[in-house]
Short mmCIF file of C-alpha atoms in Angstrom, two decimals:
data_model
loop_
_atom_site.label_atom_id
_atom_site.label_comp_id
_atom_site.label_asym_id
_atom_site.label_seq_id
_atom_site.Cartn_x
_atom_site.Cartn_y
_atom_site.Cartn_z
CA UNK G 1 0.00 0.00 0.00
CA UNK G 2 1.24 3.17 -1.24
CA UNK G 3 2.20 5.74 2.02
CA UNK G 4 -0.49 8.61 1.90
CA UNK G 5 1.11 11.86 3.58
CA UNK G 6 -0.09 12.50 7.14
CA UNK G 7 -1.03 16.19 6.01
CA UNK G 8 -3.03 14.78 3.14
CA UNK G 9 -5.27 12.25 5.61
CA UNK G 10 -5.76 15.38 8.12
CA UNK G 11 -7.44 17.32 4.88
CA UNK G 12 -9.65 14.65 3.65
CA UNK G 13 -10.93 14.65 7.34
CA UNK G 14 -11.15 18.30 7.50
CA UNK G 15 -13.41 18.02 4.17
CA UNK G 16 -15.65 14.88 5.31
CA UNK G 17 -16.58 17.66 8.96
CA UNK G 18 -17.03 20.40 6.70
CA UNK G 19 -19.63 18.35 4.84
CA UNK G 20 -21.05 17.15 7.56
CA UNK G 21 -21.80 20.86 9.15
CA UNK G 22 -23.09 21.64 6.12
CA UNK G 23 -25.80 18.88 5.65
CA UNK G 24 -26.67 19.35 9.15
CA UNK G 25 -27.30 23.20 8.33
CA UNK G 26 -29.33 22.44 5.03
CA UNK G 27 -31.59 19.82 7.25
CA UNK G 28 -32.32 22.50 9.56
CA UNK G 29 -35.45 25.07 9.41
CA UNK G 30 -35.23 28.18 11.25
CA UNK G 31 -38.12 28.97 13.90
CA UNK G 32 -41.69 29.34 12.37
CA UNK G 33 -42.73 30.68 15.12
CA UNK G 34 -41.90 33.78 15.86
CA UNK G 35 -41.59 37.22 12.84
CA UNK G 36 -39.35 39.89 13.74
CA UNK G 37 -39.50 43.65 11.60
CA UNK G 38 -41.51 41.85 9.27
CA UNK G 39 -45.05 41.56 7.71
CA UNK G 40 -47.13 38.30 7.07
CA UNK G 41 -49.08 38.49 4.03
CA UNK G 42 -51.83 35.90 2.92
CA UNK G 43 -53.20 36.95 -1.05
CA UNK G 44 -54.66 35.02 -3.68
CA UNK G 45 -57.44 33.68 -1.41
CA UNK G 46 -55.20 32.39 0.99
CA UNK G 47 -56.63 31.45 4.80
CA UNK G 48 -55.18 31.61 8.01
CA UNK G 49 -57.25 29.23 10.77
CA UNK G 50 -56.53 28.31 14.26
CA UNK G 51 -57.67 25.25 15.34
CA UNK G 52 -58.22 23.37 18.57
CA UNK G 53 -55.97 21.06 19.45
CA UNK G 54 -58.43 18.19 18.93
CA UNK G 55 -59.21 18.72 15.68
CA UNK G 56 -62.21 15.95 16.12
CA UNK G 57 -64.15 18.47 18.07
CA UNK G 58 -64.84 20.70 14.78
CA UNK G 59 -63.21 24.04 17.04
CA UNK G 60 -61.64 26.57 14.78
CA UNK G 61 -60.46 29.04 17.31
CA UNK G 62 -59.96 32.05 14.69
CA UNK G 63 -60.38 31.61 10.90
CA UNK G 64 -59.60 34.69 8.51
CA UNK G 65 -60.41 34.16 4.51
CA UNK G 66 -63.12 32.64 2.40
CA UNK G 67 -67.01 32.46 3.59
CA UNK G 68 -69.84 31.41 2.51
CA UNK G 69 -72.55 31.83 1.56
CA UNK G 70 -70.99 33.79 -1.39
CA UNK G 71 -72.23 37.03 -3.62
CA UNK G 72 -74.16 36.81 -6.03
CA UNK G 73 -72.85 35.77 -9.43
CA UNK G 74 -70.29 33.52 -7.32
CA UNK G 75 -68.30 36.36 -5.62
CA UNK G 76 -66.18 35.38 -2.86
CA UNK G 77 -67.03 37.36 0.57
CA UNK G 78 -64.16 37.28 2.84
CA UNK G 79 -64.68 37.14 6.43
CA UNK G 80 -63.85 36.94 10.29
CA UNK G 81 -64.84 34.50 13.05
CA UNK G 82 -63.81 33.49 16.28
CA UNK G 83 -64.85 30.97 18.54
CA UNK G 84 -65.14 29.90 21.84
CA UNK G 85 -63.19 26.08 22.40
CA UNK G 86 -66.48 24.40 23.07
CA UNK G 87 -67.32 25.26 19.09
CA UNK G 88 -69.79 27.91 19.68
CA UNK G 89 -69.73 31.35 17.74
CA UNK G 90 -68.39 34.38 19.73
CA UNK G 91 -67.58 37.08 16.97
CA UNK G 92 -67.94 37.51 13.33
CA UNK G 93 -68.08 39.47 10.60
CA UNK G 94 -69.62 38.45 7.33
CA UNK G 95 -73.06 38.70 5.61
CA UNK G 96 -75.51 36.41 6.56
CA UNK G 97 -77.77 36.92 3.19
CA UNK G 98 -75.52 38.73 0.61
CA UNK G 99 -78.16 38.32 -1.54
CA UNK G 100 -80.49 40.58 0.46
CA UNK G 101 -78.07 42.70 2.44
CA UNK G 102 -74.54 42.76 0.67
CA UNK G 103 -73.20 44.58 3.48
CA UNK G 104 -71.61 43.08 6.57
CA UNK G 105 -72.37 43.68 9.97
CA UNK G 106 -69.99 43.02 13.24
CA UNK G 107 -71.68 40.74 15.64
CA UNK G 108 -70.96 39.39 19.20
CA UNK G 109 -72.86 36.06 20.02
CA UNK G 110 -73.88 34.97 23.43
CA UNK G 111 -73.12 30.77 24.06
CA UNK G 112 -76.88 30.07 22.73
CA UNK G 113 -75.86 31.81 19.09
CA UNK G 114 -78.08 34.65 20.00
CA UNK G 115 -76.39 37.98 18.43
CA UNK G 116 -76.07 40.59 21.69
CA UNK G 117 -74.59 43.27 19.35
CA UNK G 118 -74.57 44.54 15.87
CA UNK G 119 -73.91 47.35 13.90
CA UNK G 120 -76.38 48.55 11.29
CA UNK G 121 -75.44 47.45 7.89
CA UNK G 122 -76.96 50.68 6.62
CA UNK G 123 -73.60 52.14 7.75
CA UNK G 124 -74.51 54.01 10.92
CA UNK G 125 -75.57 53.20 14.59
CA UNK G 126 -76.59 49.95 15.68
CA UNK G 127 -78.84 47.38 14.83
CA UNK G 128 -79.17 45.36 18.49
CA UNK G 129 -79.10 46.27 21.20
CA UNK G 130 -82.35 47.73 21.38
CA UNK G 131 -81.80 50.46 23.68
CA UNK G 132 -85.15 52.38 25.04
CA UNK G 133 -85.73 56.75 24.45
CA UNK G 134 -86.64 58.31 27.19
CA UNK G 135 -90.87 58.12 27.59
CA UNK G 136 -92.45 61.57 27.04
CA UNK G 137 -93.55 63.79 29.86
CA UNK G 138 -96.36 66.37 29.90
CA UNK G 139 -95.61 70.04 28.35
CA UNK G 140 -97.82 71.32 30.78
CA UNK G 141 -95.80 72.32 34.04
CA UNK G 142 -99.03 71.88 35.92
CA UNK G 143 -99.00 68.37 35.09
CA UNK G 144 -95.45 67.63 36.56
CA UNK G 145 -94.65 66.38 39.99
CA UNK G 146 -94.58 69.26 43.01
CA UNK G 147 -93.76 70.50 45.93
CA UNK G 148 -93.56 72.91 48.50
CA UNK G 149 -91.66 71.20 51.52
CA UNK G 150 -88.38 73.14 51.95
CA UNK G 151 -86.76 69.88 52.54
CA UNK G 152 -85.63 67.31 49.98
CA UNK G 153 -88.99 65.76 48.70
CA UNK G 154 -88.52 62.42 46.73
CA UNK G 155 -90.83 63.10 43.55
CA UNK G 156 -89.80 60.59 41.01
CA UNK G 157 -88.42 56.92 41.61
CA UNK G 158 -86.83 54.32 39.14
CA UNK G 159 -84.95 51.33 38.85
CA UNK G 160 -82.31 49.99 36.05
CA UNK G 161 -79.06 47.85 35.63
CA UNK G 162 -75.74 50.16 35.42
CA UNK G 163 -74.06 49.47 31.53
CA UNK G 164 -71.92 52.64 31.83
CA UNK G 165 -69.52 54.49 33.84
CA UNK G 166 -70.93 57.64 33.26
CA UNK G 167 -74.51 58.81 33.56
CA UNK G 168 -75.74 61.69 31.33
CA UNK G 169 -78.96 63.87 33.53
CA UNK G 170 -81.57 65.89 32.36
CA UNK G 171 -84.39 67.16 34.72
CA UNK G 172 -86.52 69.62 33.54
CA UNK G 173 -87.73 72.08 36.44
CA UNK G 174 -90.02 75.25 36.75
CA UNK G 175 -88.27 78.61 39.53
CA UNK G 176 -88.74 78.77 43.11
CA UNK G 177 -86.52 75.98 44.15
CA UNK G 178 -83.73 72.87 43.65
CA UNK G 179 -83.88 69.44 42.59
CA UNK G 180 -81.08 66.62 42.34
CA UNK G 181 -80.53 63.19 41.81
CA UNK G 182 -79.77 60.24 44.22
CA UNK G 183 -78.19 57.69 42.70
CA UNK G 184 -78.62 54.05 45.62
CA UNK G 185 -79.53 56.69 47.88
CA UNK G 186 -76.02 59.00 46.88
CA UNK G 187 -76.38 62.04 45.10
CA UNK G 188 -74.72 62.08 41.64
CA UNK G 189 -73.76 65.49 40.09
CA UNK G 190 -74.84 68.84 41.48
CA UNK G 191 -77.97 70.42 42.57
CA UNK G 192 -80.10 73.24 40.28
CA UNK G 193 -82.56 75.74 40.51
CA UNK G 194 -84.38 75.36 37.53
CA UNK G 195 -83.08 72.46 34.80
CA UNK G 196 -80.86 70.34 35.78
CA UNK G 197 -78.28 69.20 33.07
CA UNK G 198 -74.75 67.25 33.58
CA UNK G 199 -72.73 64.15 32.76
CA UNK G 200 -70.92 62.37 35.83
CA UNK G 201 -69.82 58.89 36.94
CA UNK G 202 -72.58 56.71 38.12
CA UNK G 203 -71.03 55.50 40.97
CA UNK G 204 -71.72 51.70 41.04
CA UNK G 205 -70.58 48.83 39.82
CA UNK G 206 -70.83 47.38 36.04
CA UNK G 207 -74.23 45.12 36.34
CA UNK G 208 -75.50 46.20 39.68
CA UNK G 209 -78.57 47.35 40.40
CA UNK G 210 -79.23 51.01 40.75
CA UNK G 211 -82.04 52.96 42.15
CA UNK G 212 -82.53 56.50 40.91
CA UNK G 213 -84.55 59.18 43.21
CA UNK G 214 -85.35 62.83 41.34
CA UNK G 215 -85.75 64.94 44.75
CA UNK G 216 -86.75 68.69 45.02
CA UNK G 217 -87.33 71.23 46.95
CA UNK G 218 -88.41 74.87 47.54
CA UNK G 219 -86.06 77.32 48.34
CA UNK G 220 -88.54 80.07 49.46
CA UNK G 221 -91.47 78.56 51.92
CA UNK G 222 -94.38 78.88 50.19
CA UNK G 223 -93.00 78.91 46.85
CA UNK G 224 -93.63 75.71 44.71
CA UNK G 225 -91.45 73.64 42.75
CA UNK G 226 -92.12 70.98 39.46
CA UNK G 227 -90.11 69.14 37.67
CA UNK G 228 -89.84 66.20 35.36
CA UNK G 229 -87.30 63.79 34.20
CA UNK G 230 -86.40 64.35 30.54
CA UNK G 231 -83.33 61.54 29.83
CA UNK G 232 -81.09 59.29 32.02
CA UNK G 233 -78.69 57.66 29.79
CA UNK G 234 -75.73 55.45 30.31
CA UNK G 235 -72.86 57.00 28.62
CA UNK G 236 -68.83 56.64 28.50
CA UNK G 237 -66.19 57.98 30.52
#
């Protein structure tokens, strides 16, 4: 056997690691999980879905692309859902008819599939809930609520569920004396002689119930006092 030079043996060696490394390198995938300064695109159609881990139980978590039914003439409608893990819808956006009402609408389902909130697809407002204006009240001072004690006379009483954080008040009220509102007994913005107008914080937790008194009183004995509740409204902070 021919003598092959030690130098020679330590290069071939040197070449079989190097090839090596770099098989190892081309086998290997860098993390999919994770997109640094950059932007994730999905065109052409393209989905992205999140499923459950046990894909038997029909749970797609979040799905983003195609829906049906489509518009008219075959065009797709792209859409949103989101679901709770027991399967049931929690938030979506899509048309349920484009055939009827092309337009989409934003909706937030309660476990049951009932939708809690939309927005109108005529472009503005909402479309549920259904949320109550304020009843009318008489013109007529005469036929408003009265009265004459110089202390704080409960004239009005009403009961609701606080929504909102804030409350927005409007009492209308004749001269010759003050009226407020309680809020559980508290009272919630200032007093007035004469309408009473302002937007505070309610004062009580989200879903409790709240009991609202309109009080009044006259400021000069003898003199009287009406008023009359014109709007109550939950409102934002």
């Amino acid at each position: 056997m021919a003598a092959i030079p030690t130098d020679l043996l330590d290069r071939i060696r040197a070449l079989e690691r190097q090839v090596r490394a770099l098989m190892g390198s081309a086998n290997t995938r860098p993390a999919m999980d994770r997109i640094s300064g950059g932007n994730v695109v999905i065109s052409d159609g393209g989905q992205l879905a999140v499923r459950n881990r046990d894909e038997q139980k029909g749970a797609e978590l979040l799905y983003i692309g195609q829906v049906s039914p489509a518009r008219p003439g075959g065009e797709e409608q792209q859409g949103f859902f989101v679901r709770r893990d027991d399967g049931s819808k929690a938030l979506t956006v899509h048309a349920d008819a484009p055939d009827l009402q092309p337009n989409q609408s934003v909706k937030v389902f309660d476990r049951k599939g009932n939708a809690l909130f939309a927005d109108d697809t005529g472009g503005e407002g909402l479309a549920r809930p259904y949320i109550p204006y304020p009843l009318p009240t008489p013109e007529d001072t005469g036929h408003w609520e009265s009265t004459s004690a110089t202390e704080w006379t409960t004239l009005y009483n009403g009961n609701a569920i606080a929504q909102h954080p804030y409350l927005y008040c409007l009492i209308a009220a004749t001269q010759g004396g003050e009226v407020r509102l309680l809020v559980n007994g508290a009272q919630v913005g200032p007093s007035a002689a004469g309408t009473l107008e302002f937007t505070a914080p309610l004062g009580a937790p989200y879903d409790s119930p709240v009991t609202f008194l309109v009080q009044a009183r006259a400021t000069v004995p003898g003199a009287t006092v009406r008023c009359s509740p014109r709007a109550l409204y939950g409102v934002k902070s």
